[in-house]
Amino acid sequence: MALATGETVVHRICPFCEACCGLEVKLAGGKVVGIRGHEADVFSHGYMCPKGTALKDLHEDGDRLRVPLIKRDGRFVEASWDEAYAEIARRLPPTLQEHGRDAAALVVGNPVAHKIGLLLYFPKLAKALGTRNLFSASTLDQMPRQLSAGLMFGHWLSIPVPDMERSDYLLVLGANPLVSNGSMWTVPDFRGKAKALRARGGRLVVIDPRRNETAQAADEHLFIRPGADVFFLLGLTHTLFAEGLVKLKHLEAHVAGVDALRAAVAGYAPEVVGGRCGIAAADIRRIARELAGVGVENRRAAVYGRIGTCTQEYGTLASWLIDALNVLTGNLDIEGGVMFPKAAAFAANTLGKPGVGRGVATGRRRSRVSNAPEVFGEMPITCLAEEIETPGEGQVRALITLAGNPVLSSPDGTRLSKALESLDFMVSLDIYLNETTRHADVILPGVSPLEEMHYDLAFPQLSYRNHARYSAPVLPAPKGQPAEWESLLRIAAMVEGAGKGGGAPGDVAQAASSAVRGELVEPQGHGTGPSTGSGRTGVVDGASEGSGRTVPGEGYRDVAALDDALVAEQVKGFGDAAGQVLQELAQWRGPERLLDLALRTGPYGDQFGKRPEGLTLRKVMAAQAGVDLGALQPRIPEVLRTPSGKVELAPTMLLEDLQRVAADLARPAPEFSIIGRRQVRSSNSWMHNLPVLAKGPFRCTALVHPEDARRLGLLDGGQAHIVSEHGAIKAQVEVSDEMMPGVVSLPHGWGHDQPGTQLKLAAERPGVNLNALFGNAARDPLSGNAVLSGVAVRIMRAA
Ligand SMILES: Nc1nc2c(c(=O)[nH]1)N[C@H]1C(S)=C(S)[C@@H](COP(=O)(O)OP(=O)(O)OC[C@H]3O[C@@H](n4cnc5c(=O)[nH]c(N)nc54)[C@H](O)[C@@H]3O)O[C@H]1N2
Ligand SMILES: Nc1nc2c(c(=O)[nH]1)N[C@H]1C(S)=C(S)[C@@H](COP(=O)(O)OP(=O)(O)OC[C@H]3O[C@@H](n4cnc5c(=O)[nH]c(N)nc54)[C@H](O)[C@@H]3O)O[C@H]1N2
Ligand code: SF4
Ligand SMILES: [Mo]
């Protein structure tokens, strides 16, 4: 980047999406004057999208909160940090003392996945609360993927990703990485990688009810009926068995359940499922043969599915079958197939004994009202409203939201808004006064991303290539503004021990069990992992079981002491060496201290001097362009954490769930169903207030196929009523032959016309809320994930 006098350049990883692009930020006079991709970055090589530029707009956004707000007599007033903490200390613990720990709920939103401070410290808060009522965006997103991976590979975050740079064939279902920039798969510049794949003779095939941007760049696209991926995938699996194409190859000794899977799919020949999923039997057979590399020398193929295959009633089954196909074609854990990343820090699947583990379980608790099983320490977020509304023991009366906007991001925001209004007390850690946080009693603002350090915890565990990259703060934080992790530690100290006698044991324990601790203290550690929905990693587990819990009333004020205590707990496993380790870590505080500990004890670490050439935080910091840790390597059997030590191809829970599929084979397609979509200049619900992204054409449009539009009298640019069993919205129509006939697509995260928010620009073109059409009852019963796709609607022309 060319520099004028007085200009400097610093490097920063973009925290806005899972691609984790390395950026160059040009500064002059304490202001950002330019942002572009960092060419030398070892991982993203200069790639970025328009959202990266918006870091500047976010930093400068006048609506972004900079001081805490306290609601007094129904109106927000600005407050000092001391006043805001005091208000929480005054109001939150008594509610828990009176009603028990389940009276508190925690909602963890998507940006937590991108913030090391939030990600490392929220489990401490969750544990201190000890509530069963932990909710996150994960159950609007990837929980099915995590559950299926957990059942098959033994850990919630052992998720194989396509090794695209060495692949010959990529089958993509329900994902649009050209726009989303990849998810549960950190792969900056998907377009470039797709081009390269095709240039070397490879093939990209996309299965989607919309001919999305990725499909437009592919060799082949096939429409699929929304929510029917499981039928298509069963047809593919059936074909592999029926045509003798199953080739486990190098996996032969490491897979259990092949015969059970063969039996389970026996009834699903392509001719049986074709009508249900809308894909011709001949195409299903052909794609199965292509995947298996029939007639091709040494084909490396990968199947990848994402949000479209998760936010549906068969989300877990679809996610399972995707990986089953990778296994059956010998494409798991091999170059050019799908592979397991090995992250430098905090990766749960590098902890504990290699090759065997506890596996995963669900339903260790159930939600109070709907009896929904706990999954990965969480309750489905679609249970939140009813847990607040329904009186009785364990009713939720206090809520903490961390970087989440469930009023827009989850179904039936109107109902949730009403429920939030009825709470005794609500705190939000957020950067905006928006549709959700307007219901809070106290809002604690986070700093601008440019004012904090950054290291991705979650995404190196899902990356196309192994790497470690650190960003220092680009600009100093405003004087007196604490980092978000400090607020989390303080609130944890306030509530620790307050909610005695509640319903559930404080076992967000699984959620909160520490990967660090898992390594150092518990050789069989079961630290949990990140997610794209909420970024749950559960890496820090401050208080040891049964430790003295109650922190004296004012204890929350001494954040340094709280932080020290946390770290002292983490290093206990070093025994006699703990003092020495603490001393080496003493140069850091907060997230950096935990990060240094994790890096040094991680798979590439210096092991505190035992492997001097290994990584330390200092070394990663010194590498301006990041540390490249190489292409993905085969990891089976070491990566597995199943009790059998094998890849479980036919977990009982999944085979049983196939009964629902069998009963559903003949369901007729509704006349219309609605699906969602993502757009380049938007990120879920919260970037519509940034000028560089908000400019240009109005984007919250309902895409309708021309034939459907003609039949219904809908005009391009005109308005239409869209009505479901649960709600009705009015949206602007965009006629487009990208759509499968009978399917309409509307982006989510819009509807910024609620009173009491402070999002001036977003409110100018508020758009409509897709999630108003969905109810809370429709879930994938295994993972608790909400159904946000393929819901039946009627469409009528509006005036
Ligand atoms: N620009 C931008 N990038 C983002 C985000 C954003 O809001 N904006 N959000 C981030 C987040 S939180 C996530 S989780 C990721 C998601 O990343 P992706 O999964 O790539 O997300 P989408 O772009 O929504 O693509 C989903 C695709 O599924 C299709 N689909 C819908 N229903 C079905 C179905 O039943 N079956 C099949 N086969 N396809 C279906 C849709 O038409 C769409 O093309 O993106 C992340 N990146
Ligand atoms: N219909 C439909 N609904 C969907 C989806 C879909 O595809 N279709 N996708 C789902 C998916 S994949 C996801 S992940 C969820 C997302 O669900 P949520 O996480 O609930 O929603 P977001 O819109 O990401 O809201 C993020 C919140 O974090 C705040 N925030 C941003 N940066 C920071 C920060 O640095 N610190 C703090 N403290 N706060 C910050 C924002 O102001 C906003 O309030 O939405 C889901 N909803
Ligand atoms: S693709 Fe865009 S939003 Fe995502 S990390 Fe890169 S620059 Fe940021
Ligand atoms: Mo997400």
Short mmCIF file of C-alpha atoms in Angstrom, two decimals, residues 249-546:
data_model
loop_
_atom_site.label_atom_id
_atom_site.label_comp_id
_atom_site.label_asym_id
_atom_site.label_seq_id
_atom_site.Cartn_x
_atom_site.Cartn_y
_atom_site.Cartn_z
CA LYS A 249 -9.92 -47.46 0.84
CA HIS A 250 -7.59 -46.11 3.57
CA LEU A 251 -10.56 -45.91 5.98
CA GLU A 252 -11.25 -49.64 5.92
CA ALA A 253 -9.96 -50.32 9.42
CA HIS A 254 -11.45 -47.19 10.93
CA VAL A 255 -15.14 -47.32 10.10
CA ALA A 256 -17.98 -48.97 11.97
CA GLY A 257 -21.56 -49.39 10.82
CA VAL A 258 -21.24 -49.92 7.07
CA ASP A 259 -23.68 -52.82 7.00
CA ALA A 260 -26.15 -51.02 9.23
CA LEU A 261 -26.08 -48.05 6.90
CA ARG A 262 -26.52 -50.29 3.87
CA ALA A 263 -29.60 -51.81 5.46
CA ALA A 264 -30.96 -48.43 6.53
CA VAL A 265 -30.87 -46.97 3.02
CA ALA A 266 -32.09 -50.09 1.27
CA GLY A 267 -35.57 -48.66 0.76
CA TYR A 268 -34.45 -45.42 -0.81
CA ALA A 269 -33.57 -46.12 -4.41
CA PRO A 270 -33.37 -42.98 -6.57
CA GLU A 271 -36.65 -43.95 -8.19
CA VAL A 272 -38.29 -43.91 -4.75
CA VAL A 273 -36.94 -40.56 -3.55
CA GLY A 274 -36.66 -38.65 -6.82
CA GLY A 275 -40.18 -37.29 -6.81
CA ARG A 276 -39.99 -36.24 -3.19
CA CYS A 277 -36.81 -34.19 -3.61
CA GLY A 278 -37.54 -33.01 -7.13
CA ILE A 279 -34.39 -34.47 -8.69
CA ALA A 280 -34.68 -37.10 -11.40
CA ALA A 281 -33.55 -40.62 -10.52
CA ALA A 282 -31.13 -40.61 -13.44
CA ASP A 283 -29.43 -37.50 -12.10
CA ILE A 284 -29.15 -39.00 -8.63
CA ARG A 285 -27.51 -42.11 -10.05
CA ARG A 286 -25.18 -40.11 -12.22
CA ILE A 287 -24.05 -37.87 -9.37
CA ALA A 288 -23.44 -40.88 -7.14
CA ARG A 289 -21.21 -42.36 -9.86
CA GLU A 290 -19.39 -39.08 -10.33
CA LEU A 291 -18.72 -38.87 -6.61
CA ALA A 292 -17.40 -42.40 -6.63
CA GLY A 293 -15.18 -41.54 -9.57
CA VAL A 294 -16.58 -44.17 -11.91
CA GLY A 295 -14.47 -44.22 -15.05
CA VAL A 296 -12.09 -41.59 -13.70
CA GLU A 297 -8.60 -42.27 -12.51
CA ASN A 298 -8.11 -41.37 -8.85
CA ARG A 299 -10.89 -38.82 -8.45
CA ARG A 300 -10.82 -36.81 -5.22
CA ALA A 301 -14.28 -35.57 -4.38
CA ALA A 302 -15.89 -33.70 -1.51
CA VAL A 303 -19.50 -33.19 -0.48
CA TYR A 304 -20.27 -30.03 1.47
CA GLY A 305 -23.57 -28.81 2.89
CA ARG A 306 -24.42 -25.78 4.92
CA ILE A 307 -27.24 -23.64 6.21
CA GLY A 308 -29.85 -24.86 3.71
CA THR A 309 -29.20 -28.42 4.83
CA CYS A 310 -29.28 -27.50 8.54
CA THR A 311 -32.23 -25.16 9.01
CA GLN A 312 -34.75 -27.81 8.10
CA GLU A 313 -36.62 -30.57 9.86
CA TYR A 314 -34.09 -33.24 8.80
CA GLY A 315 -31.02 -31.12 9.48
CA THR A 316 -29.10 -33.73 11.44
CA LEU A 317 -29.87 -36.54 9.03
CA ALA A 318 -28.83 -34.45 6.05
CA SER A 319 -25.58 -33.42 7.74
CA TRP A 320 -24.85 -37.04 8.60
CA LEU A 321 -25.47 -38.34 5.09
CA ILE A 322 -23.17 -35.69 3.64
CA ASP A 323 -20.30 -37.05 5.67
CA ALA A 324 -21.42 -40.62 5.12
CA LEU A 325 -21.03 -40.05 1.38
CA ASN A 326 -17.53 -38.73 1.96
CA VAL A 327 -16.70 -41.86 3.94
CA LEU A 328 -18.28 -44.36 1.54
CA THR A 329 -16.43 -42.91 -1.44
CA GLY A 330 -13.12 -43.02 0.43
CA ASN A 331 -12.93 -39.25 0.43
CA LEU A 332 -12.77 -38.59 4.15
CA ASP A 333 -9.39 -37.68 5.55
CA ILE A 334 -7.56 -37.73 2.28
CA GLU A 335 -6.00 -35.02 0.14
CA GLY A 336 -8.64 -33.53 -2.12
CA GLY A 337 -11.50 -35.00 -0.12
CA VAL A 338 -12.72 -33.61 3.20
CA MET A 339 -10.16 -33.26 5.98
CA PHE A 340 -9.85 -32.27 9.61
CA PRO A 341 -8.01 -29.02 10.29
CA LYS A 342 -5.56 -28.94 13.18
CA ALA A 343 -5.70 -25.57 14.89
CA ALA A 344 -2.79 -24.11 16.82
CA ALA A 345 -4.82 -23.21 19.89
CA PHE A 346 -7.99 -24.32 21.66
CA ALA A 347 -8.89 -27.12 19.25
CA ALA A 348 -10.91 -29.63 21.18
CA ASN A 349 -9.93 -32.45 18.87
CA THR A 350 -6.27 -32.02 19.71
CA LEU A 351 -6.96 -32.60 23.41
CA GLY A 352 -7.17 -35.71 25.48
CA LYS A 353 -6.11 -39.15 24.43
CA PRO A 354 -5.70 -39.43 20.65
CA GLY A 355 -8.02 -41.79 18.84
CA VAL A 356 -10.66 -42.44 21.45
CA GLY A 357 -12.98 -40.48 23.72
CA ARG A 358 -16.36 -40.12 25.29
CA GLY A 359 -18.25 -39.25 22.18
CA VAL A 360 -21.22 -36.94 22.52
CA ALA A 361 -24.59 -37.25 24.17
CA THR A 362 -27.74 -35.15 24.11
CA GLY A 363 -30.74 -34.83 26.40
CA ARG A 364 -28.84 -34.79 29.69
CA ARG A 365 -31.49 -32.22 30.61
CA ARG A 366 -34.74 -31.20 29.04
CA SER A 367 -36.34 -27.84 28.60
CA ARG A 368 -39.02 -27.10 31.15
CA VAL A 369 -41.95 -26.24 28.90
CA SER A 370 -41.50 -28.22 25.68
CA ASN A 371 -39.35 -30.99 27.08
CA ALA A 372 -36.80 -30.41 24.33
CA PRO A 373 -33.49 -32.19 24.85
CA GLU A 374 -30.36 -30.27 25.68
CA VAL A 375 -27.82 -30.46 22.88
CA PHE A 376 -24.19 -29.43 23.43
CA GLY A 377 -25.23 -27.79 26.70
CA GLU A 378 -27.90 -25.69 25.04
CA MET A 379 -31.66 -25.50 24.74
CA PRO A 380 -33.23 -24.66 21.39
CA ILE A 381 -33.52 -20.89 21.07
CA THR A 382 -37.08 -21.41 19.84
CA CYS A 383 -37.87 -22.40 23.45
CA LEU A 384 -36.79 -19.04 24.85
CA ALA A 385 -40.10 -17.20 24.58
CA GLU A 386 -42.10 -19.96 26.26
CA GLU A 387 -39.58 -20.29 29.07
CA ILE A 388 -40.10 -16.61 29.83
CA GLU A 389 -43.88 -16.67 29.38
CA THR A 390 -44.79 -19.81 31.29
CA PRO A 391 -45.16 -19.37 35.06
CA GLY A 392 -43.88 -21.93 37.52
CA GLU A 393 -40.71 -23.13 39.07
CA GLY A 394 -37.75 -22.43 36.82
CA GLN A 395 -39.44 -19.67 34.85
CA VAL A 396 -36.93 -17.37 33.18
CA ARG A 397 -37.09 -13.91 34.77
CA ALA A 398 -33.70 -12.45 33.95
CA LEU A 399 -31.84 -12.50 30.67
CA ILE A 400 -28.37 -11.64 29.48
CA THR A 401 -27.79 -11.29 25.75
CA LEU A 402 -24.28 -11.35 24.34
CA ALA A 403 -24.03 -9.99 20.82
CA GLY A 404 -27.35 -11.47 19.77
CA ASN A 405 -30.46 -10.10 18.13
CA PRO A 406 -32.96 -12.93 18.54
CA VAL A 407 -35.94 -10.63 17.99
CA LEU A 408 -34.95 -10.54 14.33
CA SER A 409 -32.84 -13.67 14.00
CA SER A 410 -35.24 -16.21 15.45
CA PRO A 411 -38.84 -17.08 14.62
CA ASP A 412 -41.74 -14.95 15.80
CA GLY A 413 -39.96 -11.85 17.04
CA THR A 414 -43.25 -10.22 17.99
CA ARG A 415 -43.89 -12.89 20.55
CA LEU A 416 -40.31 -12.80 21.79
CA SER A 417 -40.40 -9.00 22.10
CA LYS A 418 -43.45 -9.26 24.30
CA ALA A 419 -41.79 -11.90 26.41
CA LEU A 420 -38.64 -9.82 26.81
CA GLU A 421 -40.72 -6.87 27.97
CA SER A 422 -42.13 -9.03 30.76
CA LEU A 423 -38.72 -9.91 32.25
CA ASP A 424 -37.74 -8.67 35.70
CA PHE A 425 -34.31 -7.75 34.42
CA MET A 426 -32.35 -7.85 31.18
CA VAL A 427 -28.75 -6.97 30.37
CA SER A 428 -27.31 -6.79 26.86
CA LEU A 429 -23.69 -6.68 25.83
CA ASP A 430 -24.08 -5.16 22.41
CA ILE A 431 -22.90 -2.33 20.24
CA TYR A 432 -26.33 -1.13 19.14
CA LEU A 433 -29.68 -0.17 20.57
CA ASN A 434 -31.63 -2.49 18.31
CA GLU A 435 -34.74 -4.67 18.08
CA THR A 436 -33.56 -6.89 20.94
CA THR A 437 -31.49 -4.61 23.15
CA ARG A 438 -34.26 -2.02 23.36
CA HIS A 439 -35.85 -4.41 25.85
CA ALA A 440 -32.80 -4.40 28.12
CA ASP A 441 -32.52 -2.56 31.43
CA VAL A 442 -28.80 -2.13 30.99
CA ILE A 443 -26.77 -2.14 27.77
CA LEU A 444 -23.00 -2.49 28.02
CA PRO A 445 -21.31 -1.52 24.75
CA GLY A 446 -18.38 -3.39 23.29
CA VAL A 447 -15.53 -1.48 21.69
CA SER A 448 -15.13 -1.10 17.95
CA PRO A 449 -13.33 -4.10 16.44
CA LEU A 450 -10.50 -1.75 15.51
CA GLU A 451 -9.94 -1.06 19.20
CA GLU A 452 -9.28 -4.61 20.33
CA MET A 453 -6.84 -7.40 19.64
CA HIS A 454 -7.97 -10.33 17.59
CA TYR A 455 -7.17 -13.98 17.28
CA ASP A 456 -9.67 -16.39 15.80
CA LEU A 457 -10.40 -19.25 18.13
CA ALA A 458 -13.17 -20.87 16.21
CA PHE A 459 -12.28 -20.68 12.56
CA PRO A 460 -8.80 -22.19 12.46
CA GLN A 461 -10.64 -25.34 13.49
CA LEU A 462 -12.57 -25.14 10.22
CA SER A 463 -9.99 -23.71 7.86
CA TYR A 464 -8.97 -24.93 4.42
CA ARG A 465 -5.35 -24.63 5.56
CA ASN A 466 -3.71 -24.60 8.97
CA HIS A 467 -2.50 -21.24 10.19
CA ALA A 468 -2.16 -18.91 13.17
CA ARG A 469 -2.69 -15.17 12.90
CA TYR A 470 -2.88 -12.42 15.47
CA SER A 471 -3.98 -8.79 15.12
CA ALA A 472 -3.04 -6.08 17.57
CA PRO A 473 -5.57 -3.30 18.24
CA VAL A 474 -5.50 -0.86 15.34
CA LEU A 475 -6.54 2.10 17.49
CA PRO A 476 -6.56 2.62 21.25
CA ALA A 477 -9.81 1.94 23.06
CA PRO A 478 -11.57 5.00 24.44
CA LYS A 479 -10.30 5.88 27.88
CA GLY A 480 -12.16 4.10 30.63
CA GLN A 481 -14.00 1.66 28.36
CA PRO A 482 -13.46 -1.90 29.54
CA ALA A 483 -13.03 -4.80 27.17
CA GLU A 484 -16.03 -7.10 26.92
CA TRP A 485 -14.25 -9.96 28.65
CA GLU A 486 -13.88 -7.75 31.70
CA SER A 487 -17.61 -7.18 31.84
CA LEU A 488 -18.20 -10.90 31.57
CA LEU A 489 -15.82 -11.60 34.43
CA ARG A 490 -17.48 -8.95 36.54
CA ILE A 491 -21.01 -10.17 35.95
CA ALA A 492 -19.86 -13.73 36.60
CA ALA A 493 -18.46 -12.59 39.93
CA MET A 494 -21.75 -10.90 40.79
CA VAL A 495 -23.88 -13.95 40.17
CA GLU A 496 -21.52 -16.70 41.29
CA GLY A 497 -23.38 -18.66 43.92
CA ALA A 498 -26.41 -16.35 43.76
CA GLY A 499 -28.83 -18.80 42.25
CA LYS A 500 -28.60 -21.66 44.69
CA GLY A 501 -31.08 -24.44 44.52
CA GLY A 502 -32.18 -24.05 40.92
CA GLY A 503 -33.27 -26.93 38.76
CA ALA A 504 -30.22 -27.97 36.76
CA PRO A 505 -26.70 -28.58 37.85
CA GLY A 506 -24.36 -25.86 36.73
CA ASP A 507 -23.34 -27.99 33.92
CA VAL A 508 -23.06 -25.74 31.23
CA ALA A 509 -20.10 -27.75 32.57
CA GLN A 510 -19.79 -29.31 29.20
CA ALA A 511 -20.23 -25.97 27.58
CA ALA A 512 -17.94 -24.34 30.03
CA SER A 513 -15.40 -27.03 30.45
CA SER A 514 -12.14 -25.69 29.36
CA ALA A 515 -10.14 -26.85 26.44
CA VAL A 516 -7.17 -25.39 28.15
CA ARG A 517 -8.09 -27.15 31.30
CA GLY A 518 -9.00 -30.20 29.32
CA GLU A 519 -5.41 -30.41 28.22
CA LEU A 520 -3.76 -29.41 31.42
CA VAL A 521 -6.02 -30.76 34.07
CA GLU A 522 -8.20 -33.45 32.61
CA PRO A 523 -6.46 -35.70 30.13
CA GLN A 524 -9.90 -36.86 28.97
CA GLY A 525 -10.98 -33.27 28.52
CA HIS A 526 -14.23 -32.60 26.80
CA GLY A 527 -13.85 -28.93 26.04
CA THR A 528 -16.49 -27.81 23.64
CA GLY A 529 -15.97 -26.08 20.39
CA PRO A 530 -16.87 -23.03 18.41
CA SER A 531 -19.74 -22.66 16.08
CA THR A 532 -20.73 -20.29 13.41
CA GLY A 533 -23.95 -19.53 15.17
CA SER A 534 -22.55 -18.44 18.43
CA GLY A 535 -18.96 -19.48 18.42
CA ARG A 536 -19.37 -21.54 21.50
CA THR A 537 -15.99 -22.88 22.36
CA GLY A 538 -16.35 -23.08 26.05
CA VAL A 539 -12.70 -22.72 26.56
CA VAL A 540 -12.51 -21.18 29.94
CA ASP A 541 -13.74 -22.76 33.04
CA GLY A 542 -12.83 -20.50 35.85
CA ALA A 543 -14.17 -21.89 39.06
CA SER A 544 -13.26 -25.45 39.77
CA GLU A 545 -16.09 -27.71 40.79
CA GLY A 546 -17.19 -26.94 44.28
#
